[in-house]
PDB file of C-alpha atoms in Angstrom:
ATOM      1  CA  MET H   1     -49.961 -17.798  -4.588  1.00  0.00           C
ATOM      2  CA  THR H   2     -49.024 -20.929  -6.493  1.00  0.00           C
ATOM      3  CA  ARG H   3     -47.504 -20.435  -9.826  1.00  0.00           C
ATOM      4  CA  VAL H   4     -49.488 -22.302 -12.547  1.00  0.00           C
ATOM      5  CA  VAL H   5     -47.783 -23.624 -15.676  1.00  0.00           C
ATOM      6  CA  VAL H   6     -50.229 -24.415 -18.535  1.00  0.00           C
ATOM      7  CA  VAL H   7     -49.217 -26.627 -21.385  1.00  0.00           C
ATOM      8  CA  GLY H   8     -51.760 -26.475 -24.207  1.00  0.00           C
ATOM      9  CA  ASP H   9     -53.152 -25.099 -27.428  1.00  0.00           C
ATOM     10  CA  LEU H  10     -52.938 -21.505 -28.857  1.00  0.00           C
ATOM     11  CA  MET H  11     -55.449 -20.540 -31.546  1.00  0.00           C
ATOM     12  CA  THR H  12     -57.000 -17.591 -33.327  1.00  0.00           C
ATOM     13  CA  ASP H  13     -60.743 -17.670 -33.095  1.00  0.00           C
ATOM     14  CA  ALA H  14     -62.838 -16.374 -35.989  1.00  0.00           C
ATOM     15  CA  VAL H  15     -66.161 -15.906 -34.171  1.00  0.00           C
ATOM     16  CA  ALA H  16     -69.367 -15.577 -36.299  1.00  0.00           C
ATOM     17  CA  ARG H  17     -72.418 -14.812 -34.162  1.00  0.00           C
ATOM     18  CA  ALA H  18     -75.622 -15.166 -36.198  1.00  0.00           C
ATOM     19  CA  ALA H  19     -78.238 -12.460 -35.636  1.00  0.00           C
ATOM     20  CA  TYR H  20     -81.078 -14.933 -36.550  1.00  0.00           C
ATOM     21  CA  PRO H  21     -81.552 -18.629 -36.828  1.00  0.00           C
ATOM     22  CA  LEU H  22     -79.158 -20.226 -39.367  1.00  0.00           C
ATOM     23  CA  ALA H  23     -80.571 -20.349 -42.807  1.00  0.00           C
ATOM     24  CA  LYS H  24     -79.151 -23.672 -43.998  1.00  0.00           C
ATOM     25  CA  GLY H  25     -77.825 -23.400 -47.539  1.00  0.00           C
ATOM     26  CA  GLY H  26     -78.598 -19.679 -47.478  1.00  0.00           C
ATOM     27  CA  ASP H  27     -77.213 -16.344 -46.096  1.00  0.00           C
ATOM     28  CA  THR H  28     -77.541 -15.476 -42.350  1.00  0.00           C
ATOM     29  CA  PRO H  29     -76.515 -11.949 -41.109  1.00  0.00           C
ATOM     30  CA  ALA H  30     -73.766 -12.233 -38.480  1.00  0.00           C
ATOM     31  CA  LYS H  31     -71.185 -10.306 -36.559  1.00  0.00           C
ATOM     32  CA  VAL H  32     -67.726 -11.705 -37.344  1.00  0.00           C
ATOM     33  CA  THR H  33     -64.768 -10.877 -35.095  1.00  0.00           C
ATOM     34  CA  MET H  34     -61.330 -12.259 -34.513  1.00  0.00           C
ATOM     35  CA  HIS H  35     -60.088 -13.193 -31.004  1.00  0.00           C
ATOM     36  CA  GLY H  36     -57.293 -14.966 -29.244  1.00  0.00           C
ATOM     37  CA  GLY H  37     -58.224 -18.654 -28.452  1.00  0.00           C
ATOM     38  CA  GLY H  38     -57.057 -22.119 -27.591  1.00  0.00           C
ATOM     39  CA  SER H  39     -58.207 -23.806 -24.422  1.00  0.00           C
ATOM     40  CA  GLY H  40     -54.824 -23.795 -22.691  1.00  0.00           C
ATOM     41  CA  ALA H  41     -54.042 -20.212 -23.647  1.00  0.00           C
ATOM     42  CA  ASN H  42     -57.478 -19.102 -22.522  1.00  0.00           C
ATOM     43  CA  VAL H  43     -56.939 -20.638 -19.084  1.00  0.00           C
ATOM     44  CA  ALA H  44     -53.515 -18.907 -18.805  1.00  0.00           C
ATOM     45  CA  SER H  45     -55.040 -15.628 -19.720  1.00  0.00           C
ATOM     46  CA  TRP H  46     -57.893 -15.699 -17.230  1.00  0.00           C
ATOM     47  CA  LEU H  47     -55.466 -16.784 -14.571  1.00  0.00           C
ATOM     48  CA  ALA H  48     -53.129 -13.853 -15.241  1.00  0.00           C
ATOM     49  CA  VAL H  49     -55.792 -11.179 -15.231  1.00  0.00           C
ATOM     50  CA  GLU H  50     -57.044 -12.601 -11.882  1.00  0.00           C
ATOM     51  CA  GLY H  51     -53.530 -11.973 -10.405  1.00  0.00           C
ATOM     52  CA  VAL H  52     -52.130 -15.506 -10.615  1.00  0.00           C
ATOM     53  CA  GLU H  53     -48.563 -15.918 -11.752  1.00  0.00           C
ATOM     54  CA  ALA H  54     -49.189 -17.981 -14.971  1.00  0.00           C
ATOM     55  CA  ALA H  55     -46.905 -19.416 -17.639  1.00  0.00           C
ATOM     56  CA  PHE H  56     -48.088 -20.817 -20.944  1.00  0.00           C
ATOM     57  CA  VAL H  57     -46.129 -23.288 -23.036  1.00  0.00           C
ATOM     58  CA  GLY H  58     -47.269 -23.783 -26.674  1.00  0.00           C
ATOM     59  CA  ARG H  59     -46.300 -23.416 -30.345  1.00  0.00           C
ATOM     60  CA  ARG H  60     -47.250 -20.821 -32.834  1.00  0.00           C
ATOM     61  CA  GLY H  61     -46.583 -20.143 -36.505  1.00  0.00           C
ATOM     62  CA  ALA H  62     -44.090 -17.627 -37.985  1.00  0.00           C
ATOM     63  CA  ASP H  63     -46.991 -15.468 -39.062  1.00  0.00           C
ATOM     64  CA  ILE H  64     -48.648 -12.270 -38.139  1.00  0.00           C
ATOM     65  CA  THR H  65     -51.458 -13.960 -36.219  1.00  0.00           C
ATOM     66  CA  GLY H  66     -48.920 -15.896 -34.142  1.00  0.00           C
ATOM     67  CA  ARG H  67     -47.038 -12.699 -33.322  1.00  0.00           C
ATOM     68  CA  ASN H  68     -50.311 -11.112 -32.345  1.00  0.00           C
ATOM     69  CA  ARG H  69     -51.338 -13.920 -30.098  1.00  0.00           C
ATOM     70  CA  ASP H  70     -47.833 -13.872 -28.473  1.00  0.00           C
ATOM     71  CA  MET H  71     -48.068 -10.186 -27.747  1.00  0.00           C
ATOM     72  CA  GLU H  72     -51.759 -10.645 -26.596  1.00  0.00           C
ATOM     73  CA  LEU H  73     -50.673 -13.133 -23.980  1.00  0.00           C
ATOM     74  CA  MET H  74     -48.046 -10.913 -22.727  1.00  0.00           C
ATOM     75  CA  GLY H  75     -50.625  -8.079 -22.530  1.00  0.00           C
ATOM     76  CA  TYR H  76     -52.540 -10.285 -20.101  1.00  0.00           C
ATOM     77  CA  GLY H  77     -49.447 -10.672 -17.973  1.00  0.00           C
ATOM     78  CA  VAL H  78     -48.801 -14.348 -18.999  1.00  0.00           C
ATOM     79  CA  ASP H  79     -45.193 -15.644 -19.187  1.00  0.00           C
ATOM     80  CA  ALA H  80     -45.575 -16.896 -22.785  1.00  0.00           C
ATOM     81  CA  ARG H  81     -43.163 -19.550 -23.774  1.00  0.00           C
ATOM     82  CA  LEU H  82     -44.061 -19.972 -27.400  1.00  0.00           C
ATOM     83  CA  VAL H  83     -41.885 -21.929 -29.822  1.00  0.00           C
ATOM     84  CA  MET H  84     -42.175 -20.564 -33.418  1.00  0.00           C
ATOM     85  CA  ASP H  85     -42.902 -23.178 -36.021  1.00  0.00           C
ATOM     86  CA  PRO H  86     -41.201 -22.361 -39.434  1.00  0.00           C
ATOM     87  CA  GLU H  87     -43.631 -24.526 -41.465  1.00  0.00           C
ATOM     88  CA  ARG H  88     -47.000 -24.535 -39.859  1.00  0.00           C
ATOM     89  CA  ALA H  89     -49.430 -21.694 -39.331  1.00  0.00           C
ATOM     90  CA  THR H  90     -50.794 -20.614 -35.981  1.00  0.00           C
ATOM     91  CA  GLY H  91     -53.838 -22.705 -35.144  1.00  0.00           C
ATOM     92  CA  THR H  92     -57.206 -21.373 -36.157  1.00  0.00           C
ATOM     93  CA  CYS H  93     -60.747 -22.110 -35.040  1.00  0.00           C
ATOM     94  CA  VAL H  94     -63.885 -20.973 -36.788  1.00  0.00           C
ATOM     95  CA  VAL H  95     -66.605 -20.550 -34.112  1.00  0.00           C
ATOM     96  CA  MET H  96     -70.193 -20.407 -35.354  1.00  0.00           C
ATOM     97  CA  VAL H  97     -72.433 -18.955 -32.549  1.00  0.00           C
ATOM     98  CA  THR H  98     -76.220 -19.176 -32.955  1.00  0.00           C
ATOM     99  CA  HIS H  99     -78.500 -16.324 -32.010  1.00  0.00           C
ATOM    100  CA  LYS H 100     -79.117 -18.220 -28.728  1.00  0.00           C
ATOM    101  CA  GLY H 101     -75.406 -18.454 -27.847  1.00  0.00           C
ATOM    102  CA  ASP H 102     -74.925 -22.125 -28.806  1.00  0.00           C
ATOM    103  CA  ARG H 103     -71.738 -22.741 -30.702  1.00  0.00           C
ATOM    104  CA  THR H 104     -70.075 -25.122 -33.184  1.00  0.00           C
ATOM    105  CA  MET H 105     -66.404 -25.159 -33.814  1.00  0.00           C
ATOM    106  CA  LEU H 106     -64.228 -26.081 -36.756  1.00  0.00           C
ATOM    107  CA  SER H 107     -60.630 -26.314 -35.708  1.00  0.00           C
ATOM    108  CA  ASP H 108     -57.305 -26.411 -37.567  1.00  0.00           C
ATOM    109  CA  PRO H 109     -54.603 -27.113 -34.881  1.00  0.00           C
ATOM    110  CA  GLY H 110     -51.793 -25.812 -37.158  1.00  0.00           C
ATOM    111  CA  ALA H 111     -48.568 -25.489 -35.147  1.00  0.00           C
ATOM    112  CA  ASN H 112     -50.184 -26.895 -31.965  1.00  0.00           C
ATOM    113  CA  ALA H 113     -49.933 -30.337 -33.571  1.00  0.00           C
ATOM    114  CA  ALA H 114     -46.179 -30.041 -33.641  1.00  0.00           C
ATOM    115  CA  LEU H 115     -45.422 -29.329 -30.001  1.00  0.00           C
ATOM    116  CA  LEU H 116     -42.358 -31.395 -29.054  1.00  0.00           C
ATOM    117  CA  PRO H 117     -40.943 -32.614 -25.760  1.00  0.00           C
ATOM    118  CA  GLU H 118     -37.898 -30.350 -26.341  1.00  0.00           C
ATOM    119  CA  ASP H 119     -40.300 -27.317 -26.524  1.00  0.00           C
ATOM    120  CA  ILE H 120     -41.026 -27.735 -22.769  1.00  0.00           C
ATOM    121  CA  PRO H 121     -38.822 -25.314 -20.753  1.00  0.00           C
ATOM    122  CA  GLN H 122     -37.433 -27.207 -17.747  1.00  0.00           C
ATOM    123  CA  ASP H 123     -36.971 -24.077 -15.723  1.00  0.00           C
ATOM    124  CA  LEU H 124     -40.754 -23.659 -15.168  1.00  0.00           C
ATOM    125  CA  PHE H 125     -40.960 -27.030 -13.255  1.00  0.00           C
ATOM    126  CA  ALA H 126     -40.101 -26.536  -9.627  1.00  0.00           C
ATOM    127  CA  PRO H 127     -41.560 -27.706  -6.260  1.00  0.00           C
ATOM    128  CA  GLY H 128     -44.463 -25.603  -5.185  1.00  0.00           C
ATOM    129  CA  ALA H 129     -45.682 -24.873  -8.763  1.00  0.00           C
ATOM    130  CA  HIS H 130     -48.686 -26.473 -10.333  1.00  0.00           C
ATOM    131  CA  LEU H 131     -49.080 -27.872 -13.937  1.00  0.00           C
ATOM    132  CA  HIS H 132     -52.381 -27.720 -15.846  1.00  0.00           C
ATOM    133  CA  VAL H 133     -52.444 -29.738 -19.132  1.00  0.00           C
ATOM    134  CA  SER H 134     -54.960 -29.006 -21.776  1.00  0.00           C
ATOM    135  CA  GLY H 135     -56.793 -32.165 -22.857  1.00  0.00           C
ATOM    136  CA  TYR H 136     -56.383 -31.108 -26.486  1.00  0.00           C
ATOM    137  CA  SER H 137     -52.591 -31.530 -26.186  1.00  0.00           C
ATOM    138  CA  LEU H 138     -53.066 -35.137 -25.035  1.00  0.00           C
ATOM    139  CA  LEU H 139     -55.725 -35.899 -27.651  1.00  0.00           C
ATOM    140  CA  ASN H 140     -53.696 -34.568 -30.554  1.00  0.00           C
ATOM    141  CA  GLU H 141     -51.178 -37.209 -31.606  1.00  0.00           C
ATOM    142  CA  GLY H 142     -48.653 -34.675 -32.719  1.00  0.00           C
ATOM    143  CA  SER H 143     -48.419 -32.887 -29.257  1.00  0.00           C
ATOM    144  CA  ARG H 144     -49.159 -35.896 -26.999  1.00  0.00           C
ATOM    145  CA  GLN H 145     -45.511 -36.752 -26.232  1.00  0.00           C
ATOM    146  CA  ALA H 146     -44.850 -33.171 -25.281  1.00  0.00           C
ATOM    147  CA  ALA H 147     -47.783 -33.179 -22.852  1.00  0.00           C
ATOM    148  CA  LEU H 148     -46.724 -36.484 -21.364  1.00  0.00           C
ATOM    149  CA  HIS H 149     -43.142 -35.089 -21.104  1.00  0.00           C
ATOM    150  CA  ALA H 150     -44.407 -32.074 -19.191  1.00  0.00           C
ATOM    151  CA  MET H 151     -46.319 -34.341 -16.721  1.00  0.00           C
ATOM    152  CA  LYS H 152     -43.194 -36.423 -16.095  1.00  0.00           C
ATOM    153  CA  LEU H 153     -41.267 -33.177 -15.378  1.00  0.00           C
ATOM    154  CA  ALA H 154     -43.951 -32.077 -12.969  1.00  0.00           C
ATOM    155  CA  GLN H 155     -43.929 -35.412 -11.191  1.00  0.00           C
ATOM    156  CA  SER H 156     -40.254 -35.292 -10.736  1.00  0.00           C
ATOM    157  CA  ALA H 157     -40.499 -31.835  -9.387  1.00  0.00           C
ATOM    158  CA  GLN H 158     -43.275 -32.953  -7.003  1.00  0.00           C
ATOM    159  CA  MET H 159     -45.787 -30.488  -8.520  1.00  0.00           C
ATOM    160  CA  SER H 160     -49.476 -31.039  -8.434  1.00  0.00           C
ATOM    161  CA  ILE H 161     -51.134 -31.760 -11.833  1.00  0.00           C
ATOM    162  CA  THR H 162     -54.548 -31.139 -13.274  1.00  0.00           C
ATOM    163  CA  VAL H 163     -55.943 -32.095 -16.708  1.00  0.00           C
ATOM    164  CA  ASP H 164     -59.150 -31.162 -18.516  1.00  0.00           C
ATOM    165  CA  GLY H 165     -61.102 -33.196 -21.061  1.00  0.00           C
ATOM    166  CA  GLY H 166     -60.381 -31.243 -24.273  1.00  0.00           C
ATOM    167  CA  ALA H 167     -63.292 -31.782 -26.521  1.00  0.00           C
ATOM    168  CA  ASN H 168     -66.062 -34.434 -26.371  1.00  0.00           C
ATOM    169  CA  SER H 169     -65.851 -35.243 -30.108  1.00  0.00           C
ATOM    170  CA  LEU H 170     -62.032 -35.849 -29.797  1.00  0.00           C
ATOM    171  CA  LEU H 171     -62.453 -37.933 -26.606  1.00  0.00           C
ATOM    172  CA  LYS H 172     -64.902 -40.242 -28.364  1.00  0.00           C
ATOM    173  CA  ARG H 173     -62.584 -40.613 -31.330  1.00  0.00           C
ATOM    174  CA  ALA H 174     -59.537 -41.381 -29.168  1.00  0.00           C
ATOM    175  CA  GLY H 175     -61.436 -43.759 -26.711  1.00  0.00           C
ATOM    176  CA  ALA H 176     -61.797 -43.482 -22.963  1.00  0.00           C
ATOM    177  CA  GLU H 177     -59.151 -46.042 -22.099  1.00  0.00           C
ATOM    178  CA  PRO H 178     -56.281 -44.338 -23.924  1.00  0.00           C
ATOM    179  CA  PHE H 179     -57.204 -40.955 -22.410  1.00  0.00           C
ATOM    180  CA  LEU H 180     -57.443 -42.370 -18.880  1.00  0.00           C
ATOM    181  CA  ASP H 181     -53.960 -43.920 -19.447  1.00  0.00           C
ATOM    182  CA  TRP H 182     -52.421 -40.727 -20.835  1.00  0.00           C
ATOM    183  CA  SER H 183     -53.695 -38.518 -18.047  1.00  0.00           C
ATOM    184  CA  GLN H 184     -52.546 -40.746 -15.186  1.00  0.00           C
ATOM    185  CA  GLY H 185     -50.588 -38.850 -12.584  1.00  0.00           C
ATOM    186  CA  ALA H 186     -53.116 -35.971 -12.529  1.00  0.00           C
ATOM    187  CA  ARG H 187     -54.613 -35.270  -9.130  1.00  0.00           C
ATOM    188  CA  LEU H 188     -57.690 -33.681 -10.502  1.00  0.00           C
ATOM    189  CA  LEU H 189     -59.710 -34.110 -13.734  1.00  0.00           C
ATOM    190  CA  ILE H 190     -61.898 -31.264 -15.012  1.00  0.00           C
ATOM    191  CA  VAL H 191     -64.553 -32.289 -17.573  1.00  0.00           C
ATOM    192  CA  ASN H 192     -68.046 -31.256 -18.667  1.00  0.00           C
ATOM    193  CA  ALA H 193     -70.951 -33.606 -18.476  1.00  0.00           C
ATOM    194  CA  ALA H 194     -70.614 -34.819 -22.081  1.00  0.00           C
ATOM    195  CA  GLN H 195     -66.957 -35.499 -21.630  1.00  0.00           C
ATOM    196  CA  ALA H 196     -67.649 -37.380 -18.257  1.00  0.00           C
ATOM    197  CA  GLU H 197     -70.196 -39.524 -20.125  1.00  0.00           C
ATOM    198  CA  ALA H 198     -67.644 -40.180 -22.974  1.00  0.00           C
ATOM    199  CA  LEU H 199     -65.113 -41.491 -20.397  1.00  0.00           C
ATOM    200  CA  THR H 200     -67.460 -43.564 -18.322  1.00  0.00           C
ATOM    201  CA  GLY H 201     -70.595 -44.375 -20.347  1.00  0.00           C
ATOM    202  CA  ARG H 202     -72.704 -42.877 -17.495  1.00  0.00           C
ATOM    203  CA  ASP H 203     -75.041 -40.071 -18.436  1.00  0.00           C
ATOM    204  CA  ASN H 204     -75.600 -39.113 -14.791  1.00  0.00           C
ATOM    205  CA  PRO H 205     -72.767 -36.608 -13.890  1.00  0.00           C
ATOM    206  CA  GLU H 206     -72.727 -37.713 -10.169  1.00  0.00           C
ATOM    207  CA  GLN H 207     -72.317 -41.337 -11.138  1.00  0.00           C
ATOM    208  CA  ALA H 208     -69.763 -40.541 -13.815  1.00  0.00           C
ATOM    209  CA  ALA H 209     -67.707 -38.534 -11.302  1.00  0.00           C
ATOM    210  CA  LYS H 210     -67.721 -41.419  -8.805  1.00  0.00           C
ATOM    211  CA  VAL H 211     -66.521 -43.801 -11.550  1.00  0.00           C
ATOM    212  CA  LEU H 212     -63.729 -41.413 -12.490  1.00  0.00           C
ATOM    213  CA  THR H 213     -62.323 -41.396  -8.910  1.00  0.00           C
ATOM    214  CA  ALA H 214     -61.030 -44.838  -9.738  1.00  0.00           C
ATOM    215  CA  TRP H 215     -58.342 -42.997 -11.874  1.00  0.00           C
ATOM    216  CA  TYR H 216     -58.211 -39.429 -10.235  1.00  0.00           C
ATOM    217  CA  SER H 217     -58.387 -38.581  -6.536  1.00  0.00           C
ATOM    218  CA  GLN H 218     -60.624 -35.595  -7.363  1.00  0.00           C
ATOM    219  CA  VAL H 219     -63.040 -34.916 -10.181  1.00  0.00           C
ATOM    220  CA  VAL H 220     -64.856 -31.745 -11.134  1.00  0.00           C
ATOM    221  CA  VAL H 221     -67.720 -31.867 -13.648  1.00  0.00           C
ATOM    222  CA  LYS H 222     -69.019 -28.656 -15.196  1.00  0.00           C
ATOM    223  CA  LEU H 223     -72.809 -28.597 -15.766  1.00  0.00           C
ATOM    224  CA  ALA H 224     -73.297 -25.399 -17.770  1.00  0.00           C
ATOM    225  CA  GLU H 225     -76.422 -23.706 -16.553  1.00  0.00           C
ATOM    226  CA  ASP H 226     -76.722 -26.173 -13.728  1.00  0.00           C
ATOM    227  CA  GLY H 227     -73.401 -25.099 -12.100  1.00  0.00           C
ATOM    228  CA  ALA H 228     -70.662 -27.620 -11.243  1.00  0.00           C
ATOM    229  CA  LEU H 229     -69.899 -30.431  -8.928  1.00  0.00           C
ATOM    230  CA  TRP H 230     -66.775 -31.839  -7.213  1.00  0.00           C
ATOM    231  CA  TYR H 231     -66.333 -35.353  -6.020  1.00  0.00           C
ATOM    232  CA  THR H 232     -63.570 -37.289  -4.257  1.00  0.00           C
ATOM    233  CA  ASN H 233     -63.438 -40.983  -3.494  1.00  0.00           C
ATOM    234  CA  GLY H 234     -64.956 -41.955  -0.159  1.00  0.00           C
ATOM    235  CA  ARG H 235     -67.568 -39.084  -0.016  1.00  0.00           C
ATOM    236  CA  ALA H 236     -71.192 -40.125   0.219  1.00  0.00           C
ATOM    237  CA  GLU H 237     -72.355 -37.255  -1.980  1.00  0.00           C
ATOM    238  CA  PRO H 238     -70.599 -34.756  -4.343  1.00  0.00           C
ATOM    239  CA  VAL H 239     -70.410 -31.068  -3.613  1.00  0.00           C
ATOM    240  CA  ARG H 240     -72.546 -29.028  -5.979  1.00  0.00           C
ATOM    241  CA  VAL H 241     -72.865 -25.291  -6.545  1.00  0.00           C
ATOM    242  CA  PRO H 242     -75.351 -23.432  -8.857  1.00  0.00           C
ATOM    243  CA  ALA H 243     -74.327 -21.436 -11.870  1.00  0.00           C
ATOM    244  CA  GLU H 244     -74.324 -17.674 -11.490  1.00  0.00           C
ATOM    245  CA  PRO H 245     -77.187 -15.904 -13.209  1.00  0.00           C
ATOM    246  CA  VAL H 246     -76.304 -14.352 -16.596  1.00  0.00           C
ATOM    247  CA  GLU H 247     -78.439 -11.657 -18.102  1.00  0.00           C
ATOM    248  CA  GLU H 248     -77.658 -12.881 -21.649  1.00  0.00           C
ATOM    249  CA  VAL H 249     -75.366 -15.566 -23.007  1.00  0.00           C
ATOM    250  CA  ILE H 250     -73.395 -13.744 -25.721  1.00  0.00           C
ATOM    251  CA  ASP H 251     -70.800 -16.399 -26.552  1.00  0.00           C
ATOM    252  CA  GLY H 252     -70.224 -19.692 -24.680  1.00  0.00           C
ATOM    253  CA  THR H 253     -66.746 -20.038 -26.120  1.00  0.00           C
ATOM    254  CA  GLY H 254     -64.196 -20.195 -23.407  1.00  0.00           C
ATOM    255  CA  GLY H 255     -66.683 -20.381 -20.516  1.00  0.00           C
ATOM    256  CA  GLY H 256     -65.266 -23.693 -19.427  1.00  0.00           C
ATOM    257  CA  ASP H 257     -61.720 -22.410 -19.621  1.00  0.00           C
ATOM    258  CA  ALA H 258     -62.709 -19.426 -17.412  1.00  0.00           C
ATOM    259  CA  PHE H 259     -64.255 -21.811 -14.946  1.00  0.00           C
ATOM    260  CA  THR H 260     -60.967 -23.620 -14.766  1.00  0.00           C
ATOM    261  CA  ALA H 261     -59.030 -20.463 -14.148  1.00  0.00           C
ATOM    262  CA  GLY H 262     -61.480 -19.404 -11.458  1.00  0.00           C
ATOM    263  CA  PHE H 263     -61.479 -22.854  -9.704  1.00  0.00           C
ATOM    264  CA  LEU H 264     -57.737 -23.594  -9.654  1.00  0.00           C
ATOM    265  CA  PRO H 265     -56.479 -20.688  -7.507  1.00  0.00           C
ATOM    266  CA  ALA H 266     -58.972 -21.408  -4.809  1.00  0.00           C
ATOM    267  CA  TRP H 267     -58.456 -25.098  -4.953  1.00  0.00           C
ATOM    268  CA  LEU H 268     -54.586 -24.774  -4.893  1.00  0.00           C
ATOM    269  CA  ASP H 269     -55.008 -22.442  -1.894  1.00  0.00           C
ATOM    270  CA  GLY H 270     -56.844 -25.195   0.047  1.00  0.00           C
ATOM    271  CA  LYS H 271     -60.245 -23.514   0.004  1.00  0.00           C
ATOM    272  CA  PRO H 272     -63.296 -25.677   0.533  1.00  0.00           C
ATOM    273  CA  PRO H 273     -64.638 -27.303  -2.703  1.00  0.00           C
ATOM    274  CA  ALA H 274     -67.731 -25.312  -2.633  1.00  0.00           C
ATOM    275  CA  GLU H 275     -65.846 -22.071  -2.555  1.00  0.00           C
ATOM    276  CA  ALA H 276     -63.563 -23.188  -5.381  1.00  0.00           C
ATOM    277  CA  LEU H 277     -66.575 -24.191  -7.571  1.00  0.00           C
ATOM    278  CA  ALA H 278     -68.277 -20.920  -6.857  1.00  0.00           C
ATOM    279  CA  ALA H 279     -65.114 -19.042  -7.951  1.00  0.00           C
ATOM    280  CA  GLY H 280     -65.108 -21.080 -11.126  1.00  0.00           C
ATOM    281  CA  CYS H 281     -68.828 -20.394 -11.891  1.00  0.00           C
ATOM    282  CA  HIS H 282     -68.217 -16.623 -11.207  1.00  0.00           C
ATOM    283  CA  LEU H 283     -65.530 -16.415 -13.819  1.00  0.00           C
ATOM    284  CA  ALA H 284     -67.430 -18.607 -16.301  1.00  0.00           C
ATOM    285  CA  ALA H 285     -70.396 -16.164 -15.998  1.00  0.00           C
ATOM    286  CA  ARG H 286     -68.089 -13.288 -16.843  1.00  0.00           C
ATOM    287  CA  ALA H 287     -66.734 -15.068 -19.882  1.00  0.00           C
ATOM    288  CA  ILE H 288     -70.029 -16.053 -21.513  1.00  0.00           C
ATOM    289  CA  GLY H 289     -71.255 -12.425 -21.223  1.00  0.00           C
ATOM    290  CA  HIS H 290     -69.184 -11.189 -24.153  1.00  0.00           C
ATOM    291  CA  LEU H 291     -67.774 -12.305 -27.488  1.00  0.00           C
ATOM    292  CA  GLY H 292     -64.548 -14.201 -27.487  1.00  0.00           C
ATOM    293  CA  ALA H 293     -62.979 -16.652 -25.111  1.00  0.00           C
ATOM    294  CA  ARG H 294     -60.490 -14.296 -23.369  1.00  0.00           C
ATOM    295  CA  PRO H 295     -60.867 -11.547 -20.841  1.00  0.00           C
ATOM    296  CA  ILE H 296     -61.535  -8.047 -22.077  1.00  0.00           C
ATOM    297  CA  LEU H 297     -58.520  -5.883 -21.449  1.00  0.00           C
TER     298      LEU H 297
END
């Protein structure tokens, strides 16, 4: 099975799940829990528990939460290559989850914003391996050069490369053209419908996917409760699969990361796109059925 190297963000998620509709300006009872987070670290964790050889490259603070996140990744079986930042704290995200499972996030990237090109271990880059870059690392000005350096190392080693869209709000702030330029060299782009629209101006996911194949040979668009689609240039129609039924959406945080971790192994193994999409949807359904963005150990 292909070794997957993930370069991205590591966070501690403070998840507050409201028991009732939010009382603006008032007090709403909620269950508040702490979890490991960060899109890149989430992908690596799900990959590892699914039996994939996964390495994660990132940066953490010299604090207790950073140590806990480091140990947590190792507990999942991830080859954690974390550089300790002596000045910045480990990244933190406050995740507010409504009683219906919708979420709003307030993020402090902390040490993630200081990931440097010299933090990228060259021994991880070898023919036959695969690089997945979290879009957050490209969208954050402080970590961008490190992400671009990782992509250059992967290209030199003739590794395949995938990139995800990060966050819709950050994509809009950065602009479509810069992101498309930074992510050149990726064989596959994984985005959700909102990110696809931010990059193309098309609110129809199928049309957006077709536009994006001008930059990437393959595109996957995650459609939440409508499943996901895959498109490659030259096809008349995209391949679509439905989402797996979920009894109750407990927390949508990390569902997209789990999808990526489910999709990549099958895709790298040369499985048909429909099979890879179904594997992604299966893992996403597992993720949104519990609190937190990581697998339950």
